[in-house]
């Protein structure tokens, strides 16, 4: 018996057909603390959270709240026990208003007539919003709010449910730095109220800022569970991967060649303007900036996904224009999107079909498909990329995020592009897979390809790039060569603290 | 054990067909007669060819509600061309052309003007039927002469429509498995935005899918009118639903990206056998409708449930495999 323990998980086991997802899991969360769970994708964190939230039932073991055993059969029961979960993907109905979303599934009903008591809904929503000092009105539609606003709503919803255990699954994967601060302030406040928070994250700096205790998962078991002050970053990473990652960024010096891609005065009114840059053979060029700075938009226009108003470009010294993705691919320029699920994978099809989708000419001749050739191409690529997939016919949606990303990278490489654009290539991917992706990128640079890396993780850019452009407000604010790389300087350009030094002000 | 597990997963629908066949054989002595078998297969030829077209459209995330009406229009045009020229070739070409024109209009509505396929083809369903009735003034065209051969004749012992059925089945299988078009079709239906970002010309794929569907519907129209020995502007009502049923029972997923030619063939025969045995045993025709509806519902529930299980199964395997690799 320990009165300071809010939630205790004891000896939990869970198997799925053919695999033991969780093996004798023990850990406990203290009252009013943040308990961070980390581990590679597929280590069992999400399965455990789903058990605590009542989505899955454990095969054996116990969950105790306030040291009393409880049985959680479904998420509704979890909510009644004071457990709320905030998912990576937000659970709101975009077309409905703030108040409707807040009370979804528990709308108060009038005693007489049984109709919804909208006045009560409005009153309570206003009270909640006021208490949290949120500026929007109860009737604002969700689609008009930002991701972080919506996340705040999720938290408010959890609080209004009187939850004292809140599970957050990678809550910062889609919000800006400023919004992260807001979230952390909120978490602090919740802690002070005695709420226990279980926080799943891959981001090291975040973990060390916010955690009180850290539990590390690997292959369905708890490897270690310690207070934060007894851990440092390197130990943590080693515990997570179970092997030593000697160098976080496997950057190598590559001879830089001629200009591969030159972009001159790209414009798309209202989105970006006067964007000029160049990429050389063997060079990894970073694009830094805050969310909404226009980085992704420039890249999308570059490969013909979005229309362009004006601007010129040349590839390998030849002036050219790109009207759609087909043009871009044919000219030797391929982009890996930041939104894997939306612009990347065909979820219901096999990993093989996903891999060859941009290179169908290599697989089909005029009359038929070269079945063996296709399998050979893909298995070679998978070996090179270290893709872990049960078979070539496995449906891609069933792979982990890191492996999906590697499949998409394999797909890009199969096209053998001259210029490869990677938009947030390591978002939501575990440390081990990240390292492998960095290595692949380095190898590509060695082969003389030009690589554009758009990323919001500054250490990644600084570790991997030869040059970094910083964008803000739809244009390039600064260009940094290697000797000037620093997080502070990049942030200064990104936030506009230093004026544009490229002479293309408007 | 494992063999049976995979076999059950992959071929469950084939087992259903075999069981149904055995059941029908015992349920009615006439079921297995040469006469009845010939009858079933000629009847099924028309709806199965429609179902092949429907399958390709559903795989790419679209559908065609106008198939029955366009079939009637194509058939009626083909019949009149035959009556005025006496040329079978011209008649077939007229049928195909009609099917293709209607479906190109479908494609323009859907791919160029971004109308939802359900609405666009619903409109075409009304228009094509209207044109067929207007053109014939609502009168059936009779006395087709030698035109009936294509629908009632045989080559050796095989009815000619069955030869068409086999040919179109192979064509569909070939298109889906051995062409870039087929591969792209799955991609467009599985995730259209990702298909665009992969450099697939989605417009072209959608137009091609509809044009092929048009050819299938046109031929089906010719076969249908020849089999019934009349140009019926009011014929083949609700055939699009029979085709959709066959496709769905055969495992084509309405969410797009999944479906096979073989599955659709099996689905069409399951539906055909059921219809046939109910007719042979004199089941009340209203009751037949209820049963047919029930089958669609069951097939879709089955599709959704197995898909859920399948994903979990694969997920389990992949995690296991990962575990093994990591411990290595």
Coordinates of C-alpha atoms in Angstrom, one line a residue, chain A residues 122-366:
Chain A
X122 CA -23.7 26.7 -23.5
X123 CA -23.4 27.8 -19.9
X124 CA -21.0 25.0 -19.0
X125 CA -18.9 25.4 -22.1
X126 CA -18.6 29.2 -21.5
X127 CA -17.5 28.5 -17.9
X128 CA -14.9 26.0 -19.1
X129 CA -13.5 28.2 -21.8
X130 CA -13.4 31.1 -19.4
X131 CA -11.6 29.0 -16.7
X132 CA -9.0 28.0 -19.2
X133 CA -8.8 31.5 -20.7
X134 CA -9.4 30.4 -24.2
X135 CA -10.5 33.1 -26.5
X136 CA -12.9 31.4 -28.9
X137 CA -16.7 31.1 -28.5
X138 CA -18.7 27.9 -27.9
X139 CA -20.1 28.2 -31.4
X140 CA -16.8 28.3 -33.2
X141 CA -16.5 25.4 -35.7
X142 CA -13.6 23.1 -35.0
X143 CA -12.3 23.4 -38.6
X144 CA -11.6 27.1 -37.8
X145 CA -9.2 26.2 -35.0
X146 CA -5.6 25.2 -35.0
X147 CA -4.3 21.8 -34.0
X148 CA -3.0 23.1 -30.7
X149 CA -6.3 24.8 -30.0
X150 CA -8.1 21.6 -30.5
X151 CA -5.6 19.8 -28.4
X152 CA -6.3 22.2 -25.6
X153 CA -10.0 21.4 -26.0
X154 CA -9.2 17.7 -25.6
X155 CA -7.4 18.5 -22.4
X156 CA -10.3 20.6 -21.2
X157 CA -12.7 17.8 -22.1
X158 CA -10.6 15.4 -20.0
X159 CA -10.5 17.9 -17.1
X160 CA -14.3 18.5 -17.4
X161 CA -14.7 14.7 -17.1
X162 CA -13.0 15.1 -13.8
X163 CA -10.2 12.8 -15.0
X164 CA -7.3 12.4 -12.7
X165 CA -5.3 10.2 -15.0
X166 CA -4.7 11.7 -18.5
X167 CA -2.8 9.7 -21.1
X168 CA -1.2 11.8 -23.9
X169 CA 0.1 9.9 -26.9
X170 CA 2.8 12.0 -28.7
X171 CA 0.8 15.2 -28.2
X172 CA 3.5 17.5 -29.7
X173 CA 3.9 15.7 -33.0
X174 CA 1.7 18.2 -34.9
X175 CA 2.1 21.5 -33.1
X176 CA 4.5 24.4 -33.2
X177 CA 7.2 25.3 -30.6
X178 CA 5.1 28.0 -29.2
X179 CA 2.1 25.7 -28.8
X180 CA 4.3 23.2 -27.1
X181 CA 5.1 25.8 -24.5
X182 CA 1.4 26.3 -24.0
X183 CA 0.8 22.6 -23.6
X184 CA 3.7 22.3 -21.1
X185 CA 2.3 25.1 -19.1
X186 CA -1.0 23.4 -19.0
X187 CA 0.6 20.1 -17.9
X188 CA 2.3 21.9 -15.1
X189 CA -1.0 23.3 -14.0
X190 CA -2.6 19.9 -14.1
X191 CA 0.2 18.4 -12.1
X192 CA -0.4 21.0 -9.4
X193 CA -4.0 20.0 -9.2
X194 CA -2.9 16.4 -8.5
X195 CA -3.6 15.0 -11.9
X196 CA -1.3 12.2 -13.0
X197 CA -0.2 12.3 -16.6
X198 CA 1.1 9.4 -18.7
X199 CA 3.1 11.0 -21.6
X200 CA 4.3 9.0 -24.6
X201 CA 7.0 10.7 -26.6
X202 CA 10.0 10.1 -28.9
X203 CA 11.4 13.6 -28.5
X204 CA 14.4 13.5 -26.1
X205 CA 14.5 17.2 -25.2
X206 CA 10.8 17.1 -24.4
X207 CA 11.1 14.0 -22.3
X208 CA 13.8 15.5 -20.1
X209 CA 11.9 18.8 -19.7
X210 CA 8.7 17.3 -18.6
X211 CA 9.2 14.0 -17.0
X212 CA 9.2 13.1 -13.3
X213 CA 9.6 9.4 -14.0
X214 CA 10.6 7.6 -17.1
X215 CA 9.7 4.0 -18.0
X216 CA 11.4 2.4 -21.0
X217 CA 9.7 -0.3 -23.1
X218 CA 11.4 -2.7 -25.4
X219 CA 9.9 -5.7 -27.2
X220 CA 6.9 -5.9 -25.0
X221 CA 8.7 -5.7 -21.6
X222 CA 9.6 -2.9 -19.3
X223 CA 13.4 -2.5 -19.5
X224 CA 13.7 0.1 -16.8
X225 CA 11.7 2.6 -14.8
X226 CA 13.5 5.4 -13.0
X227 CA 13.1 9.0 -11.8
X228 CA 14.3 11.4 -14.4
X229 CA 17.4 12.6 -12.5
X230 CA 18.8 9.1 -12.6
X231 CA 18.9 9.0 -16.3
X232 CA 20.7 10.9 -19.0
X233 CA 20.0 11.0 -22.7
X234 CA 22.6 8.6 -23.9
X235 CA 21.6 5.9 -21.3
X236 CA 18.0 6.4 -22.2
X237 CA 18.6 5.9 -26.0
X238 CA 20.7 2.9 -25.3
X239 CA 18.0 1.4 -23.1
X240 CA 15.4 2.0 -25.8
X241 CA 17.2 0.5 -28.7
X242 CA 19.1 -2.1 -26.7
X243 CA 22.3 -1.4 -28.6
X244 CA 24.7 1.5 -28.6
X245 CA 24.1 4.2 -31.2
X246 CA 27.6 5.6 -31.3
X247 CA 26.8 8.5 -33.5
X248 CA 23.4 10.1 -33.6
X249 CA 24.1 11.7 -37.0
X250 CA 26.1 9.5 -39.4
X251 CA 27.1 12.5 -41.4
X252 CA 30.1 12.0 -43.8
X253 CA 32.1 14.5 -45.8
X254 CA 31.2 14.2 -49.4
X255 CA 32.7 16.0 -52.3
X256 CA 30.3 18.7 -53.4
X257 CA 29.8 18.9 -57.2
X258 CA 28.1 21.2 -59.7
X259 CA 24.7 22.7 -59.3
X260 CA 21.9 20.2 -59.7
X261 CA 18.9 22.3 -59.0
X262 CA 18.6 26.0 -59.3
X263 CA 15.4 27.7 -58.3
X264 CA 15.0 31.4 -59.1
X265 CA 12.3 33.8 -57.8
X266 CA 9.5 31.3 -57.1
X267 CA 6.2 32.9 -56.4
X268 CA 2.8 31.8 -55.3
X269 CA 0.8 34.8 -54.1
X270 CA -0.3 34.6 -50.5
X271 CA 1.7 31.5 -49.9
X272 CA 5.4 32.3 -50.7
X273 CA 7.4 34.8 -52.6
X274 CA 10.9 35.4 -54.0
X275 CA 12.1 32.0 -53.2
X276 CA 15.5 31.4 -54.7
X277 CA 18.0 28.6 -53.8
X278 CA 20.2 26.0 -55.2
X279 CA 21.3 22.4 -54.5
X280 CA 24.6 20.9 -55.6
X281 CA 25.6 17.3 -56.2
X282 CA 26.3 15.4 -53.0
X283 CA 24.9 18.2 -50.9
X284 CA 22.3 17.9 -48.2
X285 CA 20.5 21.2 -47.9
X286 CA 18.2 21.9 -45.0
X287 CA 15.1 24.0 -44.8
X288 CA 14.4 25.3 -41.4
X289 CA 11.5 27.4 -40.2
X290 CA 8.4 27.4 -38.1
X291 CA 5.2 25.8 -39.1
X292 CA 3.4 27.9 -41.7
X293 CA 6.7 29.5 -42.9
X294 CA 5.9 28.1 -46.4
X295 CA 8.6 25.3 -46.6
X296 CA 6.3 22.5 -47.5
X297 CA 4.4 24.7 -49.9
X298 CA 7.5 25.6 -51.8
X299 CA 8.4 22.0 -52.1
X300 CA 5.0 21.0 -53.2
X301 CA 5.1 23.6 -56.0
X302 CA 8.6 22.5 -56.9
X303 CA 7.4 18.9 -57.7
X304 CA 4.2 20.0 -59.4
X305 CA 1.8 19.1 -56.7
X306 CA 0.6 22.7 -56.4
X307 CA 0.4 25.2 -59.2
X308 CA 3.1 27.9 -59.4
X309 CA 2.5 31.5 -60.5
X310 CA 6.0 32.6 -61.6
X311 CA 9.6 31.6 -61.2
X312 CA 12.2 29.7 -63.1
X313 CA 14.1 26.5 -62.4
X314 CA 16.8 24.5 -64.0
X315 CA 17.9 20.9 -63.3
X316 CA 21.5 20.0 -64.2
X317 CA 21.9 23.3 -66.0
X318 CA 18.9 22.9 -68.2
X319 CA 16.1 25.3 -67.8
X320 CA 12.8 23.4 -67.4
X321 CA 9.3 23.7 -66.1
X322 CA 7.3 21.3 -64.1
X323 CA 3.5 21.1 -64.4
X324 CA 2.7 18.0 -62.5
X325 CA 4.3 15.2 -60.5
X326 CA 4.9 13.1 -63.6
X327 CA 7.1 15.9 -65.1
X328 CA 9.0 16.2 -61.8
X329 CA 9.7 12.4 -61.6
X330 CA 10.8 12.3 -65.2
X331 CA 13.2 15.2 -64.6
X332 CA 14.7 13.2 -61.8
X333 CA 13.2 15.0 -58.8
X334 CA 11.2 13.0 -56.2
X335 CA 9.6 14.2 -53.0
X336 CA 8.8 12.3 -49.9
X337 CA 5.8 14.0 -48.2
X338 CA 5.6 15.0 -44.6
X339 CA 2.1 13.4 -44.4
X340 CA 2.8 9.8 -44.9
X341 CA -0.7 8.6 -44.5
X342 CA -2.2 11.2 -46.8
X343 CA 0.3 11.5 -49.6
X344 CA 2.5 8.5 -49.1
X345 CA 1.1 5.0 -48.6
X346 CA -1.7 3.1 -50.3
X347 CA -2.7 1.5 -47.1
X348 CA -4.6 -1.5 -48.4
X349 CA -2.0 -2.6 -50.9
X350 CA 1.1 -4.7 -50.4
X351 CA 4.6 -3.2 -49.5
X352 CA 5.7 -4.4 -52.9
X353 CA 3.1 -2.6 -54.9
X354 CA 3.7 0.5 -52.8
X355 CA 7.4 0.4 -53.5
X356 CA 7.1 0.1 -57.3
X357 CA 4.3 2.6 -57.7
X358 CA 6.5 5.4 -59.0
X359 CA 8.6 3.0 -61.2
X360 CA 5.9 1.0 -63.0
X361 CA 7.9 1.2 -66.2
X362 CA 10.5 -1.0 -64.6
X363 CA 8.0 -3.7 -63.7
X364 CA 5.6 -3.7 -66.7
X365 CA 6.5 -4.0 -70.3
X366 CA 4.1 -3.5 -73.2

